[in-house]
XYZ file of C-alpha atoms in Angstrom:
402
model
C 0.000 0.000 0.000
C 1.228 3.472 -0.869
C 0.607 6.474 1.394
C 1.740 9.043 -1.171
C -0.197 10.822 -3.876
C 1.203 12.878 -6.708
C 0.737 16.644 -6.185
C -1.220 17.119 -9.418
C -3.745 14.425 -8.498
C -4.082 15.727 -4.946
C -4.696 19.252 -6.252
C -7.332 18.024 -8.684
C -9.115 15.919 -6.068
C -9.031 18.785 -3.572
C -10.664 21.063 -6.146
C -13.361 18.461 -6.859
C -13.989 17.982 -3.151
C -14.236 21.678 -2.350
C -16.500 22.369 -5.324
C -18.920 19.747 -4.033
C -18.614 19.953 -0.259
C -16.769 23.118 0.738
C -13.269 23.695 2.135
C -11.278 20.663 3.149
C -9.958 22.508 6.194
C -7.204 21.325 8.508
C -8.634 17.931 9.391
C -7.261 14.680 8.027
C -8.613 13.462 4.720
C -8.509 9.975 3.316
C -7.056 9.089 -0.075
C -8.685 6.039 -1.689
C -7.381 4.287 -4.782
C -8.519 1.293 -6.813
C -7.179 0.319 -10.260
C -8.905 -0.904 -13.378
C -8.053 -4.379 -14.593
C -7.346 -6.357 -17.724
C -8.209 -10.021 -18.144
C -4.973 -11.451 -19.500
C -6.196 -15.039 -19.743
C -9.345 -16.953 -18.838
C -12.336 -15.718 -20.822
C -15.493 -16.605 -18.838
C -13.777 -19.248 -16.722
C -14.024 -17.580 -13.297
C -17.755 -18.076 -12.736
C -17.344 -21.812 -13.450
C -14.648 -22.275 -10.801
C -11.855 -22.134 -13.343
C -8.504 -20.408 -13.680
C -7.719 -16.825 -14.711
C -4.759 -14.526 -15.165
C -5.553 -10.841 -14.649
C -3.643 -7.608 -14.199
C -4.294 -4.331 -12.435
C -3.721 -1.402 -14.793
C -2.325 2.117 -14.629
C -5.826 3.631 -14.688
C -7.832 3.958 -11.511
C -10.510 5.427 -9.302
C -8.958 7.954 -6.918
C -10.782 9.987 -4.317
C -10.662 12.073 -1.154
C -13.041 11.326 1.711
C -13.833 12.591 5.188
C -16.674 12.124 7.717
C -19.585 14.567 7.370
C -21.322 14.092 10.726
C -24.534 12.749 9.195
C -25.987 9.343 8.347
C -25.658 9.977 4.615
C -22.897 9.148 2.157
C -22.448 11.818 -0.498
C -20.413 10.986 -3.593
C -19.262 13.574 -6.108
C -17.836 11.729 -9.087
C -16.240 13.903 -11.743
C -18.582 14.327 -14.686
C -21.641 12.918 -12.892
C -24.378 14.359 -10.662
C -23.925 14.222 -6.884
C -25.485 11.145 -5.320
C -26.676 10.772 -1.729
C -27.287 7.468 0.026
C -28.960 7.414 3.428
C -27.620 4.622 5.618
C -30.789 4.074 7.674
C -31.202 0.805 5.780
C -28.488 -1.340 4.246
C -30.955 -3.707 2.603
C -31.283 -3.967 -1.173
C -33.279 -1.093 -2.685
C -34.759 -2.291 -5.967
C -34.947 1.179 -7.516
C -31.162 1.535 -7.111
C -30.289 -1.522 -9.200
C -27.647 -0.710 -11.796
C -26.650 2.581 -10.141
C -23.669 3.837 -8.146
C -25.994 4.229 -5.165
C -26.450 0.448 -5.120
C -22.665 0.020 -4.875
C -22.507 2.415 -1.915
C -25.291 0.585 -0.082
C -23.968 -2.863 -0.907
C -20.427 -2.138 0.252
C -21.811 -0.438 3.377
C -23.712 -3.640 4.126
C -20.543 -5.705 3.663
C -18.273 -3.492 5.799
C -20.931 -3.230 8.509
C -21.098 -7.037 8.571
C -17.349 -6.994 9.341
C -17.946 -4.869 12.437
C -18.118 -1.342 11.058
C -20.529 1.233 12.433
C -21.968 3.060 9.419
C -21.589 6.833 9.521
C -21.915 9.338 6.729
C -19.021 10.741 4.764
C -18.275 12.856 1.729
C -16.246 11.427 -1.137
C -15.021 13.261 -4.224
C -13.518 11.014 -6.845
C -12.194 10.925 -10.361
C -11.965 7.880 -12.582
C -9.536 7.257 -15.423
C -10.903 3.721 -15.972
C -12.966 3.922 -19.178
C -16.622 3.348 -18.288
C -18.417 0.614 -20.227
C -15.170 -0.528 -21.815
C -14.730 -3.803 -19.986
C -11.930 -2.627 -17.675
C -14.047 -3.069 -14.542
C -14.780 0.485 -13.539
C -17.575 -0.847 -11.309
C -15.194 -3.221 -9.503
C -12.761 -0.332 -8.996
C -15.556 1.795 -7.530
C -16.557 -1.062 -5.210
C -12.963 -1.476 -4.061
C -12.621 2.261 -3.422
C -15.897 2.408 -1.473
C -14.924 -0.631 0.588
C -11.485 0.660 1.535
C -12.916 4.112 2.355
C -15.598 2.650 4.629
C -13.114 0.402 6.425
C -10.855 3.352 7.223
C -13.647 5.768 8.137
C -15.584 3.239 10.224
C -12.594 1.835 12.110
C -12.598 -1.634 10.563
C -9.436 -3.695 10.080
C -8.884 -3.820 6.297
C -9.992 -7.079 4.750
C -7.460 -9.190 2.895
C -7.593 -8.506 -0.860
C -9.505 -11.674 -1.766
C -12.001 -11.101 1.061
C -12.579 -7.521 -0.130
C -13.042 -8.882 -3.640
C -15.707 -11.288 -2.385
C -17.467 -8.414 -0.614
C -17.396 -6.462 -3.870
C -18.696 -9.414 -5.872
C -21.651 -9.883 -3.516
C -22.407 -6.188 -3.895
C -22.327 -6.435 -7.678
C -24.472 -9.586 -7.693
C -27.028 -8.676 -5.047
C -27.239 -4.868 -5.125
C -26.132 -3.812 -8.604
C -27.819 -6.792 -10.249
C -24.984 -8.138 -12.416
C -24.183 -11.885 -12.188
C -20.399 -11.454 -12.422
C -17.672 -13.862 -11.349
C -14.881 -12.926 -8.949
C -12.065 -12.165 -11.381
C -12.696 -8.433 -11.831
C -12.846 -7.646 -8.141
C -9.925 -9.916 -7.270
C -7.676 -8.245 -9.847
C -8.640 -4.797 -8.573
C -7.981 -5.702 -4.947
C -4.797 -7.746 -5.459
C -2.946 -5.450 -7.855
C -0.132 -6.582 -10.137
C -0.248 -9.629 -12.430
C -2.009 -12.530 -10.736
C -3.035 -16.139 -11.389
C -6.331 -17.093 -9.739
C -7.934 -20.492 -9.138
C -11.640 -20.229 -8.282
C -12.470 -23.915 -7.767
C -12.870 -23.296 -4.026
C -15.060 -20.210 -4.247
C -14.804 -19.533 -0.507
C -11.002 -19.630 -0.553
C -9.665 -18.862 -4.040
C -5.984 -19.540 -4.589
C -3.879 -16.689 -5.963
C -0.280 -16.274 -7.054
C 1.460 -13.118 -8.275
C 4.246 -12.589 -10.784
C 6.336 -9.506 -11.500
C 6.411 -9.128 -15.269
C 6.585 -6.200 -17.662
C 5.364 -7.232 -21.110
C 7.343 -4.428 -22.695
C 10.612 -5.923 -21.467
C 9.756 -8.845 -23.722
C 9.090 -6.705 -26.764
C 5.311 -6.268 -26.619
C 2.930 -3.601 -25.364
C -0.496 -4.294 -23.895
C -3.002 -2.271 -25.931
C -6.744 -2.231 -25.288
C -9.086 -0.914 -27.953
C -12.622 0.316 -27.314
C -14.829 -1.151 -30.019
C -17.451 1.608 -30.004
C -20.199 -0.279 -28.170
C -20.823 -0.103 -24.420
C -20.642 -3.638 -23.005
C -23.141 -2.605 -20.323
C -25.802 -2.698 -23.054
C -25.198 -6.446 -23.411
C -25.888 -7.456 -19.806
C -28.438 -10.071 -20.900
C -25.989 -11.523 -23.439
C -23.324 -11.638 -20.738
C -25.653 -13.299 -18.226
C -26.551 -15.983 -20.756
C -22.955 -17.273 -20.794
C -22.789 -18.505 -17.178
C -26.494 -19.259 -17.372
C -26.052 -21.768 -20.200
C -22.879 -23.290 -18.739
C -24.482 -23.742 -15.341
C -27.704 -25.137 -16.813
C -25.677 -27.955 -18.340
C -23.692 -28.404 -15.128
C -26.976 -28.684 -13.214
C -28.279 -31.277 -15.654
C -25.169 -33.311 -14.847
C -25.732 -32.896 -11.112
C -23.371 -30.032 -10.307
C -23.400 -26.268 -9.792
C -20.411 -25.306 -11.970
C -18.499 -26.816 -14.851
C -15.345 -27.264 -12.759
C -17.254 -29.971 -10.856
C -18.426 -31.831 -13.968
C -16.640 -34.993 -15.103
C -15.831 -34.504 -18.782
C -16.549 -38.167 -19.453
C -20.124 -37.613 -18.251
C -20.412 -34.540 -20.465
C -19.096 -36.440 -23.504
C -21.529 -39.285 -22.895
C -24.524 -36.941 -22.713
C -23.638 -34.495 -25.519
C -26.488 -35.594 -27.845
C -29.099 -35.209 -25.092
C -27.575 -31.921 -23.889
C -27.618 -30.567 -27.428
C -31.267 -31.555 -27.808
C -32.286 -29.844 -24.558
C -30.016 -26.791 -24.420
C -28.949 -26.189 -28.024
C -25.638 -26.065 -29.856
C -24.392 -22.820 -28.342
C -24.645 -24.023 -24.744
C -22.686 -27.187 -25.569
C -20.030 -25.189 -27.415
C -19.666 -22.806 -24.470
C -18.887 -25.763 -22.208
C -16.270 -26.976 -24.675
C -14.737 -23.492 -24.570
C -14.563 -23.575 -20.780
C -12.400 -26.704 -20.615
C -10.229 -25.646 -23.551
C -9.708 -22.130 -22.232
C -9.038 -23.300 -18.691
C -6.174 -25.457 -19.977
C -4.873 -22.518 -22.005
C -4.754 -20.398 -18.828
C -2.471 -22.902 -17.125
C -0.234 -23.163 -20.153
C -0.007 -19.372 -20.498
C 0.881 -18.999 -16.822
C 3.695 -21.525 -17.287
C 4.864 -19.566 -20.338
C 4.879 -16.283 -18.415
C 6.710 -17.807 -15.461
C 9.451 -18.975 -17.817
C 9.357 -15.673 -19.770
C 8.473 -17.557 -22.969
C 6.610 -14.731 -24.696
C 6.336 -16.563 -28.033
C 4.477 -19.475 -26.412
C 2.287 -17.041 -24.479
C 1.317 -15.211 -27.675
C 0.578 -18.419 -29.569
C -1.684 -19.650 -26.767
C -3.355 -16.231 -26.571
C -4.264 -16.458 -30.250
C -5.784 -19.886 -29.589
C -7.792 -18.383 -26.736
C -9.139 -15.642 -28.976
C -10.240 -18.190 -31.555
C -12.044 -20.238 -28.917
C -13.912 -17.201 -27.609
C -15.071 -16.329 -31.102
C -16.006 -19.831 -32.280
C -17.155 -21.678 -29.166
C -17.894 -19.155 -26.414
C -19.441 -16.831 -29.006
C -19.148 -13.618 -26.988
C -17.831 -11.502 -29.850
C -21.078 -10.688 -31.674
C -24.250 -9.957 -29.697
C -26.594 -10.287 -32.691
C -25.577 -11.314 -36.181
C -26.228 -8.483 -38.581
C -24.695 -5.385 -40.071
C -23.324 -4.136 -36.748
C -20.506 -6.322 -35.374
C -18.238 -3.810 -33.593
C -16.091 -6.258 -31.618
C -15.491 -8.575 -34.584
C -14.821 -5.534 -36.754
C -12.176 -4.304 -34.305
C -10.604 -7.764 -34.069
C -10.398 -8.015 -37.855
C -8.785 -4.602 -38.163
C -6.247 -5.427 -35.454
C -5.328 -8.701 -37.166
C -5.035 -6.785 -40.439
C -2.367 -4.542 -38.897
C -0.504 -7.198 -36.923
C -0.328 -9.534 -39.940
C 0.571 -12.617 -37.924
C 2.647 -10.916 -35.239
C 1.661 -10.362 -31.606
C -1.799 -11.540 -30.558
C -5.345 -10.222 -30.359
C -8.485 -11.486 -28.607
C -11.841 -10.389 -27.203
C -11.439 -8.939 -23.727
C -13.486 -9.532 -20.596
C -17.218 -10.139 -20.805
C -17.250 -9.544 -24.540
C -19.962 -8.468 -27.001
C -18.906 -4.826 -26.739
C -16.354 -3.125 -24.536
C -12.796 -3.747 -25.664
C -10.454 -6.040 -27.506
C -6.965 -6.822 -26.209
C -3.817 -6.771 -28.301
C -0.213 -7.620 -27.512
C 1.574 -5.435 -30.030
C 5.275 -5.627 -30.969
C 6.937 -2.437 -29.780
C 7.974 -1.412 -33.277
C 4.296 -1.464 -34.350
C 2.687 0.229 -31.326
C 2.516 3.819 -32.560
C 1.268 2.817 -35.994
C -1.192 0.319 -34.510
C -2.765 2.949 -32.253
C -2.822 5.556 -35.010
C -4.581 3.267 -37.485
C -7.054 1.801 -35.006
C -7.950 5.312 -33.855
C -8.437 6.374 -37.473
C -10.835 3.493 -38.075
C -12.645 3.496 -34.714
C -12.345 7.097 -33.547
C -9.780 9.219 -31.762
C -8.882 7.870 -28.324
C -10.187 4.357 -28.997
C -6.797 2.749 -28.366
C -4.536 3.032 -25.360
C -1.246 1.483 -24.279
C -1.400 0.185 -20.693
C 1.054 -0.913 -18.045
C 0.545 -3.386 -15.216
C 0.169 -1.564 -11.872
C 1.452 -3.121 -8.648
C -1.075 -1.223 -6.503
C -4.327 -2.898 -5.510
C -7.215 -1.090 -3.812
C -6.127 0.842 -0.721
C -6.977 3.764 1.547
C -4.437 5.974 3.300
C -4.783 9.024 5.533
C -3.029 12.132 4.259
């Protein structure tokens, strides 16, 4: 955890805070920070108890907070209207589903369950995580809220995985999105991390220090021009179909299913659930193996093997998982972006759908000698600012008094 903040960011946050809530004064203020994330490997494996590699990124939610002497949390997020959440009840409020207010209330419920006494506070924050782009801005917000509440309510900070589980429950139960644990775990852990979700109560994690650029490739994420939040139903159908087949075979998640039983029942499963559901299960097992092989490649710094396996992962997502195109037709923004990226790379590097899919972003590992041209051309085709070069950030979600 870092207890420093760059002067420019502190000045900007102070201005945001004072515009919304008045002078900061001489009292202590709390700095909260939570990064965005990139799924490096493991496309839709987390919710089935599978394996994932994810990285915290050099974009984040940052904020300043202090108690306000009331029972209301007030959040001023740059570019958005002020929200107020009264803490008289920490139960789910149906009208708040899908809003930032639901994240405040959900995280308040979680921190209170850990022994915190809810009291109101003011929080001014800015977010450099692109919203709706599949970089987990909501998970970053949850992590920031959680760390702020722990510090302000006198609660011992939860371990990163525990905070991630608190955030996931908030997203599932309050925000209304049936996400897995990968996004929140990456945000809370920081760095580059391997995650095994077979034991959902006690996920196993392992971290690795690695800079892709030292091995000749930059991590570039490209916004495809469609907000992935608009495809929530498409996203929900992925775990829904996988888990429907798992349930038919007597289990809750695919990680618990014996593949021999699946193979035996494929004709009946196809008849009941359709081709796509069966193909999505095939993707799960194939992709889960690719995660393990990519982690081995990264641990041995074998970037060529990592890139080859990443290309195989992208093909599986497109063909079997089918989370690249929401509806077949004239508009196929993610597939369009993938095709353009492949057109530039011409067999070098690697490109794949990123995160939940359908909209949001694609991920490219671009040879350093192509990076500037890659970004310039993708921005020309998709719009200025569509592409960005990212670095892995070692910082997970934290709060520190200034």
